[in-house]
Amino acid sequence: MKFFADTSDIEDIKKLNEAGMLDGVTTNPSIIAKSGRDFIPLIEEICDIVDGPVSAEVASTDYETMSKEGAKLAAIADNVAVKVPLTPAGLRVCKELSDKGTMVNVTLCFSPGQALLAAKAGAAFISPFVGRLDDICQDGLQLISDVLRIYENYEYFDTQVLVASVRNPLHIIDSAKMGAHVVTCPPKVIHQLYNHPLTDKGLAGFVEDWKKTGQSIL
Ligand code: E4P
């Protein structure tokens, strides 16, 4: 399973990259607004750090403007994945960019039918939002299962399921059990995967016992 960081925080991105746990980055207009940085130079900086796909989202909603924005974002770097909303205009831009060889991430997916449309539009990634469905008492992980099942029936669909709106480690683990291709999450959720009290307790015991040997490996 690939791990994308759902952030534009450069320090967090660098840390995960150095840890060897980073396969890509996703951003959205809310993440960019929170950063307080200029969008294009920020995406350029992230693309320089990360080898994998970096999602940069269009800001407009009409086809003409979105198409121009998509072309501009695609030109930033080879590893930019242009992010478009799951609307008729967004999917038209998705098809257009995908046909030219640009990776497209279709965002704001909340139903299996929407995911089917994105695959037909040639999306490199579909982003079903698990946490936001859970927030309204719908089963976000069931959507992941449904989309994977539909895509498996059609070998000619190349679209990867990118689990988005992740709130906790169980979202990652359950999605991995289902075989989802990618998960994007806040760095803190990836870091939570490292933790287990028995690991901490076991390590403390090994450190103490090693001291008793009086030896040094180096
Ligand atoms: C990523 O591509 C999505 O924009 C993001 O995961 C949404 O997360 P949120 O629902 O926590 O805002």
PDB file of C-alpha atoms and ligand atoms in Angstrom:
ATOM      1  CA  MET A   1       0.000   0.000   0.000  1.00  0.00           C
ATOM      2  CA  LYS A   2       1.326   3.446  -0.894  1.00  0.00           C
ATOM      3  CA  PHE A   3       1.305   6.187   1.763  1.00  0.00           C
ATOM      4  CA  PHE A   4       0.613   9.777   0.715  1.00  0.00           C
ATOM      5  CA  ALA A   5       0.852  12.644   3.229  1.00  0.00           C
ATOM      6  CA  ASP A   6      -2.273  14.789   3.302  1.00  0.00           C
ATOM      7  CA  THR A   7      -0.427  18.002   4.098  1.00  0.00           C
ATOM      8  CA  SER A   8       1.642  20.845   2.688  1.00  0.00           C
ATOM      9  CA  ASP A   9       3.830  21.110   5.789  1.00  0.00           C
ATOM     10  CA  ILE A  10       7.379  20.953   4.426  1.00  0.00           C
ATOM     11  CA  GLU A  11       8.980  19.735   7.676  1.00  0.00           C
ATOM     12  CA  ASP A  12       6.419  16.931   8.062  1.00  0.00           C
ATOM     13  CA  ILE A  13       6.920  15.940   4.421  1.00  0.00           C
ATOM     14  CA  LYS A  14      10.717  15.867   4.803  1.00  0.00           C
ATOM     15  CA  LYS A  15      10.500  13.773   7.998  1.00  0.00           C
ATOM     16  CA  LEU A  16       8.257  11.135   6.438  1.00  0.00           C
ATOM     17  CA  ASN A  17      10.386  11.090   3.304  1.00  0.00           C
ATOM     18  CA  GLU A  18      13.569  10.527   5.330  1.00  0.00           C
ATOM     19  CA  ALA A  19      11.809   7.730   7.234  1.00  0.00           C
ATOM     20  CA  GLY A  20      11.179   6.026   3.881  1.00  0.00           C
ATOM     21  CA  MET A  21       7.419   6.099   4.468  1.00  0.00           C
ATOM     22  CA  LEU A  22       6.373   8.599   1.827  1.00  0.00           C
ATOM     23  CA  ASP A  23       5.117   7.714  -1.647  1.00  0.00           C
ATOM     24  CA  GLY A  24       3.383  10.983  -2.475  1.00  0.00           C
ATOM     25  CA  VAL A  25       1.558  14.052  -1.184  1.00  0.00           C
ATOM     26  CA  THR A  26      -1.987  15.359  -1.493  1.00  0.00           C
ATOM     27  CA  THR A  27      -3.117  18.930  -0.993  1.00  0.00           C
ATOM     28  CA  ASN A  28      -6.446  20.679  -1.336  1.00  0.00           C
ATOM     29  CA  PRO A  29      -7.533  24.335  -1.189  1.00  0.00           C
ATOM     30  CA  SER A  30      -8.171  24.112   2.579  1.00  0.00           C
ATOM     31  CA  ILE A  31      -4.671  22.718   3.201  1.00  0.00           C
ATOM     32  CA  ILE A  32      -3.143  25.487   1.050  1.00  0.00           C
ATOM     33  CA  ALA A  33      -5.169  28.174   2.872  1.00  0.00           C
ATOM     34  CA  LYS A  34      -3.949  26.788   6.215  1.00  0.00           C
ATOM     35  CA  SER A  35      -0.309  26.937   5.053  1.00  0.00           C
ATOM     36  CA  GLY A  36      -0.478  30.682   4.370  1.00  0.00           C
ATOM     37  CA  ARG A  37       1.936  30.092   1.441  1.00  0.00           C
ATOM     38  CA  ASP A  38       1.647  30.909  -2.268  1.00  0.00           C
ATOM     39  CA  PHE A  39       0.202  27.869  -4.021  1.00  0.00           C
ATOM     40  CA  ILE A  40       2.434  27.397  -7.086  1.00  0.00           C
ATOM     41  CA  PRO A  41       5.849  27.867  -5.366  1.00  0.00           C
ATOM     42  CA  LEU A  42       4.673  25.608  -2.542  1.00  0.00           C
ATOM     43  CA  ILE A  43       3.759  22.812  -4.961  1.00  0.00           C
ATOM     44  CA  GLU A  44       7.118  23.315  -6.743  1.00  0.00           C
ATOM     45  CA  GLU A  45       8.935  22.916  -3.434  1.00  0.00           C
ATOM     46  CA  ILE A  46       7.019  19.744  -2.524  1.00  0.00           C
ATOM     47  CA  CYS A  47       7.618  18.266  -6.000  1.00  0.00           C
ATOM     48  CA  ASP A  48      11.363  18.784  -5.514  1.00  0.00           C
ATOM     49  CA  ILE A  49      11.333  16.839  -2.245  1.00  0.00           C
ATOM     50  CA  VAL A  50       9.014  13.975  -3.170  1.00  0.00           C
ATOM     51  CA  ASP A  51       9.549  11.606  -6.102  1.00  0.00           C
ATOM     52  CA  GLY A  52       5.968  10.321  -6.169  1.00  0.00           C
ATOM     53  CA  PRO A  53       2.716  12.017  -7.179  1.00  0.00           C
ATOM     54  CA  VAL A  54       1.921  15.406  -5.648  1.00  0.00           C
ATOM     55  CA  SER A  55      -1.740  16.364  -5.932  1.00  0.00           C
ATOM     56  CA  ALA A  56      -2.504  20.020  -6.692  1.00  0.00           C
ATOM     57  CA  GLU A  57      -6.177  20.932  -6.905  1.00  0.00           C
ATOM     58  CA  VAL A  58      -7.874  23.264  -9.356  1.00  0.00           C
ATOM     59  CA  ALA A  59      -9.763  26.161  -7.757  1.00  0.00           C
ATOM     60  CA  SER A  60     -12.527  26.949 -10.231  1.00  0.00           C
ATOM     61  CA  THR A  61     -15.660  24.957 -10.980  1.00  0.00           C
ATOM     62  CA  ASP A  62     -16.455  25.794 -14.634  1.00  0.00           C
ATOM     63  CA  TYR A  63     -14.940  23.705 -17.426  1.00  0.00           C
ATOM     64  CA  GLU A  64     -13.077  26.461 -19.311  1.00  0.00           C
ATOM     65  CA  THR A  65     -11.236  27.917 -16.310  1.00  0.00           C
ATOM     66  CA  MET A  66     -10.650  24.511 -14.748  1.00  0.00           C
ATOM     67  CA  SER A  67      -9.099  23.260 -17.974  1.00  0.00           C
ATOM     68  CA  LYS A  68      -6.655  26.192 -18.050  1.00  0.00           C
ATOM     69  CA  GLU A  69      -5.834  25.790 -14.351  1.00  0.00           C
ATOM     70  CA  GLY A  70      -5.272  22.055 -14.868  1.00  0.00           C
ATOM     71  CA  ALA A  71      -2.838  22.695 -17.748  1.00  0.00           C
ATOM     72  CA  LYS A  72      -0.928  25.236 -15.630  1.00  0.00           C
ATOM     73  CA  LEU A  73      -0.687  22.909 -12.628  1.00  0.00           C
ATOM     74  CA  ALA A  74       0.369  19.969 -14.827  1.00  0.00           C
ATOM     75  CA  ALA A  75       3.272  22.044 -16.169  1.00  0.00           C
ATOM     76  CA  ILE A  76       4.764  22.573 -12.671  1.00  0.00           C
ATOM     77  CA  ALA A  77       6.522  19.184 -12.607  1.00  0.00           C
ATOM     78  CA  ASP A  78       6.284  15.686 -14.063  1.00  0.00           C
ATOM     79  CA  ASN A  79       5.062  14.295 -10.744  1.00  0.00           C
ATOM     80  CA  VAL A  80       2.088  16.646 -10.351  1.00  0.00           C
ATOM     81  CA  ALA A  81      -1.286  14.924 -10.215  1.00  0.00           C
ATOM     82  CA  VAL A  82      -3.931  17.477 -11.073  1.00  0.00           C
ATOM     83  CA  LYS A  83      -6.832  17.203  -8.656  1.00  0.00           C
ATOM     84  CA  VAL A  84     -10.320  17.883  -9.979  1.00  0.00           C
ATOM     85  CA  PRO A  85     -13.707  17.642  -8.275  1.00  0.00           C
ATOM     86  CA  LEU A  86     -16.148  14.883  -9.133  1.00  0.00           C
ATOM     87  CA  THR A  87     -18.458  17.004 -11.276  1.00  0.00           C
ATOM     88  CA  PRO A  88     -19.275  16.819 -14.998  1.00  0.00           C
ATOM     89  CA  ALA A  89     -16.795  19.663 -15.664  1.00  0.00           C
ATOM     90  CA  GLY A  90     -14.162  18.036 -13.455  1.00  0.00           C
ATOM     91  CA  LEU A  91     -14.460  14.699 -15.225  1.00  0.00           C
ATOM     92  CA  ARG A  92     -14.294  16.390 -18.623  1.00  0.00           C
ATOM     93  CA  VAL A  93     -11.007  18.006 -17.575  1.00  0.00           C
ATOM     94  CA  CYS A  94      -9.906  14.640 -16.164  1.00  0.00           C
ATOM     95  CA  LYS A  95     -10.420  12.943 -19.523  1.00  0.00           C
ATOM     96  CA  GLU A  96      -8.675  15.766 -21.364  1.00  0.00           C
ATOM     97  CA  LEU A  97      -5.576  15.739 -19.115  1.00  0.00           C
ATOM     98  CA  SER A  98      -5.430  11.943 -18.821  1.00  0.00           C
ATOM     99  CA  ASP A  99      -5.481  11.620 -22.614  1.00  0.00           C
ATOM    100  CA  LYS A 100      -2.397  13.872 -22.683  1.00  0.00           C
ATOM    101  CA  GLY A 101      -0.599  11.667 -20.154  1.00  0.00           C
ATOM    102  CA  THR A 102      -1.128  13.826 -17.048  1.00  0.00           C
ATOM    103  CA  MET A 103      -2.002  12.072 -13.782  1.00  0.00           C
ATOM    104  CA  VAL A 104      -5.398  13.163 -12.466  1.00  0.00           C
ATOM    105  CA  ASN A 105      -6.761  12.654  -8.967  1.00  0.00           C
ATOM    106  CA  VAL A 106     -10.555  12.904  -8.852  1.00  0.00           C
ATOM    107  CA  THR A 107     -11.598  14.182  -5.448  1.00  0.00           C
ATOM    108  CA  LEU A 108     -14.773  14.490  -3.383  1.00  0.00           C
ATOM    109  CA  CYS A 109     -16.009  10.979  -4.221  1.00  0.00           C
ATOM    110  CA  PHE A 110     -18.834   9.795  -1.983  1.00  0.00           C
ATOM    111  CA  SER A 111     -20.489   6.993  -3.997  1.00  0.00           C
ATOM    112  CA  PRO A 112     -19.553   3.913  -6.054  1.00  0.00           C
ATOM    113  CA  GLY A 113     -21.313   5.392  -9.093  1.00  0.00           C
ATOM    114  CA  GLN A 114     -19.116   8.479  -8.937  1.00  0.00           C
ATOM    115  CA  ALA A 115     -16.024   6.248  -8.740  1.00  0.00           C
ATOM    116  CA  LEU A 116     -17.190   4.373 -11.835  1.00  0.00           C
ATOM    117  CA  LEU A 117     -17.436   7.663 -13.769  1.00  0.00           C
ATOM    118  CA  ALA A 118     -13.925   8.697 -12.668  1.00  0.00           C
ATOM    119  CA  ALA A 119     -12.442   5.421 -13.932  1.00  0.00           C
ATOM    120  CA  LYS A 120     -14.188   5.885 -17.265  1.00  0.00           C
ATOM    121  CA  ALA A 121     -12.696   9.396 -17.437  1.00  0.00           C
ATOM    122  CA  GLY A 122      -9.216   7.857 -17.139  1.00  0.00           C
ATOM    123  CA  ALA A 123      -8.379   9.082 -13.609  1.00  0.00           C
ATOM    124  CA  ALA A 124      -5.051   7.898 -12.224  1.00  0.00           C
ATOM    125  CA  PHE A 125      -6.574   8.124  -8.721  1.00  0.00           C
ATOM    126  CA  ILE A 126     -10.060   8.228  -7.255  1.00  0.00           C
ATOM    127  CA  SER A 127     -10.326   9.757  -3.776  1.00  0.00           C
ATOM    128  CA  PRO A 128     -13.282   8.397  -1.781  1.00  0.00           C
ATOM    129  CA  PHE A 129     -13.633  10.412   1.460  1.00  0.00           C
ATOM    130  CA  VAL A 130     -13.945   7.898   4.295  1.00  0.00           C
ATOM    131  CA  GLY A 131     -13.934  10.223   7.322  1.00  0.00           C
ATOM    132  CA  ARG A 132     -16.494  12.669   5.983  1.00  0.00           C
ATOM    133  CA  LEU A 133     -18.920   9.771   5.344  1.00  0.00           C
ATOM    134  CA  ASP A 134     -18.322   8.412   8.862  1.00  0.00           C
ATOM    135  CA  ASP A 135     -19.032  11.938  10.150  1.00  0.00           C
ATOM    136  CA  ILE A 136     -22.595  11.726   8.799  1.00  0.00           C
ATOM    137  CA  CYS A 137     -23.132   8.161  10.102  1.00  0.00           C
ATOM    138  CA  GLN A 138     -22.491   6.474   6.749  1.00  0.00           C
ATOM    139  CA  ASP A 139     -19.925   3.677   6.410  1.00  0.00           C
ATOM    140  CA  GLY A 140     -16.882   5.211   4.719  1.00  0.00           C
ATOM    141  CA  LEU A 141     -14.965   1.937   4.542  1.00  0.00           C
ATOM    142  CA  GLN A 142     -17.913   0.234   2.847  1.00  0.00           C
ATOM    143  CA  LEU A 143     -17.443   2.719   0.004  1.00  0.00           C
ATOM    144  CA  ILE A 144     -13.795   1.635  -0.345  1.00  0.00           C
ATOM    145  CA  SER A 145     -14.875  -1.997  -0.487  1.00  0.00           C
ATOM    146  CA  ASP A 146     -17.563  -1.249  -3.105  1.00  0.00           C
ATOM    147  CA  VAL A 147     -15.218   0.767  -5.340  1.00  0.00           C
ATOM    148  CA  LEU A 148     -12.470  -1.881  -5.208  1.00  0.00           C
ATOM    149  CA  ARG A 149     -15.001  -4.588  -6.047  1.00  0.00           C
ATOM    150  CA  ILE A 150     -16.308  -2.652  -9.056  1.00  0.00           C
ATOM    151  CA  TYR A 151     -12.818  -1.820 -10.386  1.00  0.00           C
ATOM    152  CA  GLU A 152     -11.685  -5.454 -10.043  1.00  0.00           C
ATOM    153  CA  ASN A 153     -14.338  -6.479 -12.571  1.00  0.00           C
ATOM    154  CA  TYR A 154     -12.757  -4.397 -15.334  1.00  0.00           C
ATOM    155  CA  GLU A 155      -9.094  -5.045 -16.113  1.00  0.00           C
ATOM    156  CA  TYR A 156      -8.953  -2.031 -18.409  1.00  0.00           C
ATOM    157  CA  PHE A 157      -9.597   0.377 -15.514  1.00  0.00           C
ATOM    158  CA  ASP A 158      -6.196   1.735 -14.410  1.00  0.00           C
ATOM    159  CA  THR A 159      -7.577   3.956 -11.656  1.00  0.00           C
ATOM    160  CA  GLN A 160      -6.038   3.479  -8.204  1.00  0.00           C
ATOM    161  CA  VAL A 161      -8.207   3.772  -5.111  1.00  0.00           C
ATOM    162  CA  LEU A 162      -6.739   6.545  -2.931  1.00  0.00           C
ATOM    163  CA  VAL A 163      -8.403   6.387   0.472  1.00  0.00           C
ATOM    164  CA  ALA A 164      -8.888  10.001   1.609  1.00  0.00           C
ATOM    165  CA  SER A 165     -10.285  11.880   4.597  1.00  0.00           C
ATOM    166  CA  VAL A 166      -8.510   9.439   6.895  1.00  0.00           C
ATOM    167  CA  ARG A 167      -8.924  10.122  10.603  1.00  0.00           C
ATOM    168  CA  ASN A 168      -7.318   7.170  12.399  1.00  0.00           C
ATOM    169  CA  PRO A 169      -5.013   4.139  11.972  1.00  0.00           C
ATOM    170  CA  LEU A 170      -7.972   1.742  11.645  1.00  0.00           C
ATOM    171  CA  HIS A 171      -8.991   3.504   8.439  1.00  0.00           C
ATOM    172  CA  ILE A 172      -5.541   2.618   7.073  1.00  0.00           C
ATOM    173  CA  ILE A 173      -5.471  -0.964   8.334  1.00  0.00           C
ATOM    174  CA  ASP A 174      -8.992  -1.823   7.184  1.00  0.00           C
ATOM    175  CA  SER A 175      -8.351  -0.241   3.767  1.00  0.00           C
ATOM    176  CA  ALA A 176      -5.097  -2.220   3.475  1.00  0.00           C
ATOM    177  CA  LYS A 177      -6.965  -5.453   4.311  1.00  0.00           C
ATOM    178  CA  MET A 178      -9.270  -4.695   1.387  1.00  0.00           C
ATOM    179  CA  GLY A 179      -6.326  -4.062  -0.929  1.00  0.00           C
ATOM    180  CA  ALA A 180      -6.787  -0.305  -1.479  1.00  0.00           C
ATOM    181  CA  HIS A 181      -3.843   0.964  -3.521  1.00  0.00           C
ATOM    182  CA  VAL A 182      -3.073   4.206  -1.668  1.00  0.00           C
ATOM    183  CA  VAL A 183      -3.995   5.965   1.545  1.00  0.00           C
ATOM    184  CA  THR A 184      -3.531   9.677   2.153  1.00  0.00           C
ATOM    185  CA  CYS A 185      -3.539  10.868   5.721  1.00  0.00           C
ATOM    186  CA  PRO A 186      -2.287  13.537   8.078  1.00  0.00           C
ATOM    187  CA  PRO A 187       1.317  12.669   9.089  1.00  0.00           C
ATOM    188  CA  LYS A 188       0.262  12.168  12.720  1.00  0.00           C
ATOM    189  CA  VAL A 189      -1.956   9.227  11.690  1.00  0.00           C
ATOM    190  CA  ILE A 190       0.967   7.564   9.876  1.00  0.00           C
ATOM    191  CA  HIS A 191       3.107   8.093  13.013  1.00  0.00           C
ATOM    192  CA  GLN A 192       0.407   6.444  15.141  1.00  0.00           C
ATOM    193  CA  LEU A 193       1.025   3.204  13.222  1.00  0.00           C
ATOM    194  CA  TYR A 194       4.477   2.904  14.836  1.00  0.00           C
ATOM    195  CA  ASN A 195       3.106   2.828  18.361  1.00  0.00           C
ATOM    196  CA  HIS A 196       2.479  -0.206  20.557  1.00  0.00           C
ATOM    197  CA  PRO A 197       2.947  -0.296  24.363  1.00  0.00           C
ATOM    198  CA  LEU A 198       4.484  -3.778  24.176  1.00  0.00           C
ATOM    199  CA  THR A 199       7.120  -2.484  21.742  1.00  0.00           C
ATOM    200  CA  ASP A 200       8.065   0.269  24.234  1.00  0.00           C
ATOM    201  CA  LYS A 201       8.068  -2.152  27.179  1.00  0.00           C
ATOM    202  CA  GLY A 202      10.016  -4.808  25.276  1.00  0.00           C
ATOM    203  CA  LEU A 203      12.629  -2.306  24.088  1.00  0.00           C
ATOM    204  CA  ALA A 204      13.148  -0.918  27.603  1.00  0.00           C
ATOM    205  CA  GLY A 205      13.802  -4.492  28.802  1.00  0.00           C
ATOM    206  CA  PHE A 206      16.298  -5.238  26.018  1.00  0.00           C
ATOM    207  CA  VAL A 207      18.181  -1.971  26.655  1.00  0.00           C
ATOM    208  CA  GLU A 208      18.480  -2.772  30.370  1.00  0.00           C
ATOM    209  CA  ASP A 209      19.602  -6.370  29.791  1.00  0.00           C
ATOM    210  CA  TRP A 210      22.155  -5.293  27.168  1.00  0.00           C
ATOM    211  CA  LYS A 211      23.708  -2.875  29.671  1.00  0.00           C
ATOM    212  CA  LYS A 212      24.225  -5.845  32.038  1.00  0.00           C
ATOM    213  CA  THR A 213      26.411  -7.583  29.429  1.00  0.00           C
ATOM    214  CA  GLY A 214      28.890  -4.664  29.513  1.00  0.00           C
ATOM    215  CA  GLN A 215      29.435  -5.134  25.769  1.00  0.00           C
ATOM    216  CA  SER A 216      29.392  -2.732  22.842  1.00  0.00           C
ATOM    217  CA  ILE A 217      28.617  -3.663  19.237  1.00  0.00           C
ATOM    218  CA  LEU A 218      30.687  -0.801  17.790  1.00  0.00           C
TER     219      LEU A 218
HETATM  220  C1  E4P B   1      -7.296  14.500   0.231  1.00  0.00           C
HETATM  221  O1  E4P B   1      -7.065  14.351  -0.931  1.00  0.00           O
HETATM  222  C2  E4P B   1      -8.532  15.108   0.747  1.00  0.00           C
HETATM  223  O2  E4P B   1      -8.691  16.408   0.284  1.00  0.00           O
HETATM  224  C3  E4P B   1      -8.476  15.064   2.256  1.00  0.00           C
HETATM  225  O3  E4P B   1      -8.101  13.752   2.656  1.00  0.00           O
HETATM  226  C4  E4P B   1      -9.746  15.495   2.937  1.00  0.00           C
HETATM  227  O4  E4P B   1      -9.638  15.282   4.308  1.00  0.00           O
HETATM  228  P1  E4P B   1     -10.637  15.934   5.378  1.00  0.00           P
HETATM  229  O5  E4P B   1     -11.975  15.313   5.176  1.00  0.00           O
HETATM  230  O6  E4P B   1     -10.045  15.574   6.709  1.00  0.00           O
HETATM  231  O7  E4P B   1     -10.659  17.405   5.109  1.00  0.00           O
END
